Tab-separated table of C-alpha atoms in Angstrom:
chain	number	residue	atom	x	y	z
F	375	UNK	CA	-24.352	9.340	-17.079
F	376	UNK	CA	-23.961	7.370	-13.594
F	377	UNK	CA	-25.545	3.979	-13.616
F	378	UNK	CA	-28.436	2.484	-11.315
F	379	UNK	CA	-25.380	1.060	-9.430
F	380	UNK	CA	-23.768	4.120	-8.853
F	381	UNK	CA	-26.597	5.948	-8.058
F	382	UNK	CA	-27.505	4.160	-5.343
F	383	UNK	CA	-24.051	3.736	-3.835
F	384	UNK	CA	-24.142	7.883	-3.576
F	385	UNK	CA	-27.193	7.301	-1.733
F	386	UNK	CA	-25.672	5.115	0.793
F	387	UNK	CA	-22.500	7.313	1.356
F	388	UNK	CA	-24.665	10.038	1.795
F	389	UNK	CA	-26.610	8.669	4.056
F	390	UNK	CA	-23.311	6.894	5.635
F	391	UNK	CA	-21.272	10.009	6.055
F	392	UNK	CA	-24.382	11.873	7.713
F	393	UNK	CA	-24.983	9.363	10.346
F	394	UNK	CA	-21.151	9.813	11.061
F	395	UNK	CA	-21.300	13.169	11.843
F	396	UNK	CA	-24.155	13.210	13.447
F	397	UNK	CA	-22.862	10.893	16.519
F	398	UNK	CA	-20.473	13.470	17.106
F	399	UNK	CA	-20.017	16.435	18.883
F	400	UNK	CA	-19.701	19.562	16.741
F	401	UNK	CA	-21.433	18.039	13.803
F	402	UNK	CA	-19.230	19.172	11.609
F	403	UNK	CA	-20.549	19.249	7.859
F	404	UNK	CA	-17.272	19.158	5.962
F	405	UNK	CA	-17.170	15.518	5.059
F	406	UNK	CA	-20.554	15.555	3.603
F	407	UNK	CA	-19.651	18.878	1.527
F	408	UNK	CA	-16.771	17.241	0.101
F	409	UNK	CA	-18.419	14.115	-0.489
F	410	UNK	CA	-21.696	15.357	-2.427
F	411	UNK	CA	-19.180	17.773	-4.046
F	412	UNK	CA	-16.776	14.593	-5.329
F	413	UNK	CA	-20.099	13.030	-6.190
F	414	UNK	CA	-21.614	15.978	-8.890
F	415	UNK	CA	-17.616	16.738	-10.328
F	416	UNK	CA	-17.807	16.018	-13.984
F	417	UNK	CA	-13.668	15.393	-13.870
F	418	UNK	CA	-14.021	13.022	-11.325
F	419	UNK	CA	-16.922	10.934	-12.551
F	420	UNK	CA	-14.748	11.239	-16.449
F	421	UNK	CA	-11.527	9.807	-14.944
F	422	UNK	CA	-13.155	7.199	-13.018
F	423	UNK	CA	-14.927	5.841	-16.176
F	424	UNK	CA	-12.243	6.043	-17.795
F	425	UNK	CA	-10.185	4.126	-15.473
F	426	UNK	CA	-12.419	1.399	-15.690
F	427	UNK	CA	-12.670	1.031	-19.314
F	428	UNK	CA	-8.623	0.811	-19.111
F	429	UNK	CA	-8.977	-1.726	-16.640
F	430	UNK	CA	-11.299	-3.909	-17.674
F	431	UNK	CA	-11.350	-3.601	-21.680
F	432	UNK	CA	-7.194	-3.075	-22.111
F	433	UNK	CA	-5.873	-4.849	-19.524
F	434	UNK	CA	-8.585	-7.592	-18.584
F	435	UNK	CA	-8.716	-6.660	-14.658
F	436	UNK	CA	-11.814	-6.395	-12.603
F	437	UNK	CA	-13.923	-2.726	-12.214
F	438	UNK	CA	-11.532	-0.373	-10.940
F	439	UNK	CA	-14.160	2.781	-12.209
F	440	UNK	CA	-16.909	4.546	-10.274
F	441	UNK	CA	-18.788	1.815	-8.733
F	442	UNK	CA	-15.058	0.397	-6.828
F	443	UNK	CA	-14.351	3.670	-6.010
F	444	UNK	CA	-17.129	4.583	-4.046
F	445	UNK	CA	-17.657	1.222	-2.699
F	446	UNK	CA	-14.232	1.916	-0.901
F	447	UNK	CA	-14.938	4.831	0.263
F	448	UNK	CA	-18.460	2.827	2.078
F	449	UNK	CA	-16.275	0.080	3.320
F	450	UNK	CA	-13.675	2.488	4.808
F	451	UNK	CA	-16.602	5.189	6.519
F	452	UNK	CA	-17.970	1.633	7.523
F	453	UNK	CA	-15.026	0.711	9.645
F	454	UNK	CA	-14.219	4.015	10.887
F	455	UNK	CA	-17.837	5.080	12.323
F	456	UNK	CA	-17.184	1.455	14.277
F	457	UNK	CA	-13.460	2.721	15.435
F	458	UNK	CA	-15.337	5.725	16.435
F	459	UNK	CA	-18.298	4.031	18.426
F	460	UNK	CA	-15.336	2.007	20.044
F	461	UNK	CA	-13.756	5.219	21.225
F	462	UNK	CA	-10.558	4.850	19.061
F	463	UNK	CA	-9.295	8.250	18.041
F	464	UNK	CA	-7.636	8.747	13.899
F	465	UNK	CA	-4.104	9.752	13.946
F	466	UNK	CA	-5.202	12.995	13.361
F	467	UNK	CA	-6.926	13.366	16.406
F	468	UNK	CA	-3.783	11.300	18.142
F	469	UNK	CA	-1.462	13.974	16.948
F	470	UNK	CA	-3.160	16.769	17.770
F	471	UNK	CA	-2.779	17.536	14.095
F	472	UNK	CA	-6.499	17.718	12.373
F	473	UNK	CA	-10.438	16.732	13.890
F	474	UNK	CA	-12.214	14.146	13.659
F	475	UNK	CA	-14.092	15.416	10.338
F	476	UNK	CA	-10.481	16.282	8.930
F	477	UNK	CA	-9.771	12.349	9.027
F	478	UNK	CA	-13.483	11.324	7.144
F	479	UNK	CA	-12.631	14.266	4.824
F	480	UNK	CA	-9.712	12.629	3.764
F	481	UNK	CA	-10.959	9.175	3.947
F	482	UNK	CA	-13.559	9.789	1.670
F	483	UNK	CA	-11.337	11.925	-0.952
F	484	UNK	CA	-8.312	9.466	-1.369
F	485	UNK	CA	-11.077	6.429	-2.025
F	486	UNK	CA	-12.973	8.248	-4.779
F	487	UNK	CA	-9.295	9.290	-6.111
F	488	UNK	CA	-7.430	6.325	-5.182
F	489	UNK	CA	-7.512	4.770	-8.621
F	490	UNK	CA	-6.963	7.475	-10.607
F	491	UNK	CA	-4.014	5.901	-12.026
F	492	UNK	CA	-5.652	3.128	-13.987
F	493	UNK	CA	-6.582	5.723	-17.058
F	494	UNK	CA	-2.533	4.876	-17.701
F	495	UNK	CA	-1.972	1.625	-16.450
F	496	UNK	CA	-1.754	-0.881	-13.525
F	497	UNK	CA	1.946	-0.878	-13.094
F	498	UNK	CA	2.823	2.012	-10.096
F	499	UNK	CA	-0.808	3.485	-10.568
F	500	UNK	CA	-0.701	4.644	-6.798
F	501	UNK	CA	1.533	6.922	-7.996
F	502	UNK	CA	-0.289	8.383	-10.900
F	503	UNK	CA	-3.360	8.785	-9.204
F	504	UNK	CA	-1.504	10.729	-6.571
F	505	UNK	CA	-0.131	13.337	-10.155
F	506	UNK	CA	-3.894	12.964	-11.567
F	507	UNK	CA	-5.617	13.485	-8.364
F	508	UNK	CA	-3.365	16.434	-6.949
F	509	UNK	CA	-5.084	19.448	-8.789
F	510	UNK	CA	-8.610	17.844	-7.756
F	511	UNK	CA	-7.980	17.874	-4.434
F	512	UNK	CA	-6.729	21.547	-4.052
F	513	UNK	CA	-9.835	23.022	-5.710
F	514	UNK	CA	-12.480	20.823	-3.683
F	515	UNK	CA	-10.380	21.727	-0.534
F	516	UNK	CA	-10.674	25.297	-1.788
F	517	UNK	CA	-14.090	25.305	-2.172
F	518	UNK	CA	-14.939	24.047	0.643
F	519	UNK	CA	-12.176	25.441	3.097
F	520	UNK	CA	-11.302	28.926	1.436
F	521	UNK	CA	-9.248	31.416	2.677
F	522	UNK	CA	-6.082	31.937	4.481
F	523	UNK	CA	-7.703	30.895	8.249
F	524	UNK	CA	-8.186	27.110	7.286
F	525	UNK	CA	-4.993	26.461	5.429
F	526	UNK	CA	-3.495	24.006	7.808
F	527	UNK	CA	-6.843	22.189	7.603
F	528	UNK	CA	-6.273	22.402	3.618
F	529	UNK	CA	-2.752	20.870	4.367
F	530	UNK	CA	-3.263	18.053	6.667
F	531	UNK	CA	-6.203	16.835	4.822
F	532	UNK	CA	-4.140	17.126	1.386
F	533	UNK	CA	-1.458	15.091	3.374
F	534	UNK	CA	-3.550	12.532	4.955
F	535	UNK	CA	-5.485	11.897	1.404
F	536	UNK	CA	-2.244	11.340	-0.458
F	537	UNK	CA	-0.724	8.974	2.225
F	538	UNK	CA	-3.996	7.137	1.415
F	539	UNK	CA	-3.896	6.973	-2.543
F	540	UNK	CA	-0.283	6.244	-1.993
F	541	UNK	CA	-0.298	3.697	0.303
F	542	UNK	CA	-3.445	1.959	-1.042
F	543	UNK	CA	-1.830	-1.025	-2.637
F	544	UNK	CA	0.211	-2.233	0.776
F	545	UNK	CA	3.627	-1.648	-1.786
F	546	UNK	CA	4.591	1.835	0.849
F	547	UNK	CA	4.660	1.798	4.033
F	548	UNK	CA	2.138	4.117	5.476
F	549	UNK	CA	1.797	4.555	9.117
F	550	UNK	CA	-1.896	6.734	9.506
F	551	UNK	CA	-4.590	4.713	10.812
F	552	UNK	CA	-6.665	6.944	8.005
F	553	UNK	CA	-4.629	5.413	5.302
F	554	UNK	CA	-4.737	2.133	6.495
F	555	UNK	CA	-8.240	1.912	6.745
F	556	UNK	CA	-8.308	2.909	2.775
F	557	UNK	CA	-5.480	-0.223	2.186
F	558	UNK	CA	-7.568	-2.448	3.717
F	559	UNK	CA	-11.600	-0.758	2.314
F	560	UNK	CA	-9.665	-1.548	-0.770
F	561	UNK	CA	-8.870	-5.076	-0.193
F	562	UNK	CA	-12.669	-5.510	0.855
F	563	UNK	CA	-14.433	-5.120	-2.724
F	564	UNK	CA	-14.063	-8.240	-3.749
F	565	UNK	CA	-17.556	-9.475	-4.650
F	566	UNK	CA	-18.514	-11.292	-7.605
F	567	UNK	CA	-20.404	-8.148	-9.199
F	568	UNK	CA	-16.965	-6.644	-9.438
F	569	UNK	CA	-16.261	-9.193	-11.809
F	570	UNK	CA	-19.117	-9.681	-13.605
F	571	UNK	CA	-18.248	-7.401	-16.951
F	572	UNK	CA	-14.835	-8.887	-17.039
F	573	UNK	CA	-16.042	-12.352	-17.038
F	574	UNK	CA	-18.895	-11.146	-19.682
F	575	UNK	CA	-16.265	-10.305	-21.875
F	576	UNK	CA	-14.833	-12.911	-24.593
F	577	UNK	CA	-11.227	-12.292	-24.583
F	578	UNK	CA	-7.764	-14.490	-24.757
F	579	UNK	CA	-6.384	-15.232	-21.349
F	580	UNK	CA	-4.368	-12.462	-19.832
F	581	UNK	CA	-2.424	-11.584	-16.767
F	582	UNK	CA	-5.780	-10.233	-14.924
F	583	UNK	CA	-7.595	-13.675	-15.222
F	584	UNK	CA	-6.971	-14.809	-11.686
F	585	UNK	CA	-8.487	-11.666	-10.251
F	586	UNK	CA	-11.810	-11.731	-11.978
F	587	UNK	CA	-12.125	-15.497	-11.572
F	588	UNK	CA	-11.332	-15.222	-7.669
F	589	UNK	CA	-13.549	-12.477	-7.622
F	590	UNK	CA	-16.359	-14.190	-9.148
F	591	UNK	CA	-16.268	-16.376	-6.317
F	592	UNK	CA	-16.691	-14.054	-3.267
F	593	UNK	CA	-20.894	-13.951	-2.821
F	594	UNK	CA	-20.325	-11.238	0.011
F	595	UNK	CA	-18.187	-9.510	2.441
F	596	UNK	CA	-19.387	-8.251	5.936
F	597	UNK	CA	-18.219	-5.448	7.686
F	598	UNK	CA	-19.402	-6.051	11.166
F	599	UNK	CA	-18.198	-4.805	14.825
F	600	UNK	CA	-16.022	-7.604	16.200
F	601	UNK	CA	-16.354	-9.838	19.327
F	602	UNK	CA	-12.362	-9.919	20.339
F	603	UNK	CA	-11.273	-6.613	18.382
F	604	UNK	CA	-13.578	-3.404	17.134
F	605	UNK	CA	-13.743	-4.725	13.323
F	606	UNK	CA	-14.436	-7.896	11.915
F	607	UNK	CA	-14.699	-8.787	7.861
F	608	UNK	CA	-16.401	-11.824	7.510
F	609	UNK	CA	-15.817	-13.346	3.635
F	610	UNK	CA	-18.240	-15.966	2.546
F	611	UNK	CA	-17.602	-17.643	-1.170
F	612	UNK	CA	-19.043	-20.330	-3.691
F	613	UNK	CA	-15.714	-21.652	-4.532
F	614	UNK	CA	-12.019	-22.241	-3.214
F	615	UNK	CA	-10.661	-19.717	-5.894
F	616	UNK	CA	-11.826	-17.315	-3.576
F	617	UNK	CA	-9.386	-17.975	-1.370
F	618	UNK	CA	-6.800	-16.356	-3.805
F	619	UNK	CA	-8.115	-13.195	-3.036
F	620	UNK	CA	-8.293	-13.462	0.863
F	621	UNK	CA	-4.054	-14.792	1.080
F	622	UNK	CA	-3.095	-12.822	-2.243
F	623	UNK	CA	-5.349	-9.258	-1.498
F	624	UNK	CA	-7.147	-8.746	1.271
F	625	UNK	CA	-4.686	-10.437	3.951
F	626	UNK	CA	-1.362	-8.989	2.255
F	627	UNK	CA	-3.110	-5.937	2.643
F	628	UNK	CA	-4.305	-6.219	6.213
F	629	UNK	CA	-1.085	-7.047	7.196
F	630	UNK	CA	0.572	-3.749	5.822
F	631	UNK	CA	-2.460	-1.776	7.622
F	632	UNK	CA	-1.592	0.153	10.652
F	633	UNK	CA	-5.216	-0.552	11.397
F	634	UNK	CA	-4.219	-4.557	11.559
F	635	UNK	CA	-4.553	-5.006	15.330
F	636	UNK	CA	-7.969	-3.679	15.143
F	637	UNK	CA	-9.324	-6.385	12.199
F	638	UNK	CA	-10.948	-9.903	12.462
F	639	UNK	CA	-10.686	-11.493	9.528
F	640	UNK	CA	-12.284	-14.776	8.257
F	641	UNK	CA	-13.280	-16.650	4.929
F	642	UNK	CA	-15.092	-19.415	4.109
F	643	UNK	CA	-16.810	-21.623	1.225
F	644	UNK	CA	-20.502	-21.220	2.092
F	645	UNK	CA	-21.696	-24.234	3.903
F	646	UNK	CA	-18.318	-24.957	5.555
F	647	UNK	CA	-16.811	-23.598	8.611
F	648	UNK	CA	-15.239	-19.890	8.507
F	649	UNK	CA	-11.546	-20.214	8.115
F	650	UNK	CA	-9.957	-17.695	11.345
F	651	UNK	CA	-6.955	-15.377	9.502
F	652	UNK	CA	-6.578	-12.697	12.198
């Protein structure tokens, strides 16, 4: 059963992914196919609870489930509808290789998928979400692009969404301005409701400690069209610890984006003066 929270983040991708689409051209209704489809799949919703109860109840991390999964996939549609009001193309479009709706398709596929790999453990679980999410993504692709005339879209959307599970932990290099975009949507949920069962929970101290505490920190991060580049992420906090996650997450992350020269980043204890990053 999905909770309040969840339910009302599918609202807002919904909602999200249709206003995409609808400032462009051809109006293409893949992306919000696949994304109502990802939302109703039974597999998907069972691997993402599962992944959290791994992360937060085994090894004492912050929600990695449903909720951080779709709120990913918002923060990354977030920052691509403002690349696309700003005129930047995807690499897809660059190439010559895929549309515009190809690149949102696999946006939105690799951030509900990108954790997968948490139902086994943190260590490489980029790669096992790429194994666990592999068989998922050729029967949604199939289901909404059968036959043997869109096979290349199958393909390069398969491709892009993998680069982005893959890449999503700034340990790869990745060089797709769709898969950077996931690195750094990623790096972006950081508020303190991402932490809040973790801290709930009466355990022992463990290695995860640091990322719930800095995360209980972070009151709220802004995704906001920038004045110097298209995107800026503005990160306001109650308490220094917060800073861990800006210089040990978020900004590592950034920096292995392809998307970095397009960011504005800065952080700040509320009531003090925004600290510039990028």
């Amino acid at each position: 059963m999905k909770s309040p929270k969840e339910i009302s983040v599918n609202e807002k991708l919904i909602t999200l992914t249709k206003e995409i689409m609808e400032l462009t051209e051809d109006k293409d209704l893949l992306p919000l196919k696949i994304m109502k489809l990802l939302i109703d799949d039974d597999e998907v919703q069972a691997i993402q609870d599962y992944a959290n109860s791994v992360s937060i109840v085994r090894l004492g991390y912050n929600d990695h489930g449903p909720v951080h999964m779709r709120t990913v996939c918002r923060n990354a549609l977030k920052m691509l509808k403002i690349l696309y009001q700003s005129g930047i193309k995807t690499s897809l479009e660059n190439e010559q290789c895929g549309s515009f709706a190809d690149s949102v398709s696999a946006i939105i596929i690799a951030s509900f998928m990108h954790d997968f790999g948490m139902t086994i453990g943190r260590q490489d679980h980029e790669l096992y979400s790429g194994i666990l999410a592999a068989d998922l993504i050729n029967r949604i692709l199939k289901t909404t692009l059968p036959g043997p005339e869109n096979l290349h879209r199958r393909v390069v959307i398969r491709s892009m969404a993998f680069e982005g599970i893959l890449g999503h932990m700034g340990t790869r290099k990745i060089f797709s301005l769709e898969a950077g975009l996931i690195l750094i949507a990623d790096g972006c949920d950081m508020t303190k409701g991402r932490a809040r069962i973790p801290m709930e929970l009466n355990k022992t101290p463990s290695v995860g400690d640091i990322h719930k505490y800095s995360a209980n920190s972070i009151e709220k991060v802004k995704i906001l069209a920038g004045q110097e580049k298209p995107i800026k992420i503005e990160v306001s906090m109650s308490a220094d610890v917060g800073f861990f996650q800006i210089e040990e997450v978020l900004f590592q992350k950034i920096n292995s984006s392809p998307a970095k020269n397009l960011i504005e980043l800065y952080a700040g204890v509320i009531g003090s003066e925004m600290k510039r990053y990028l």
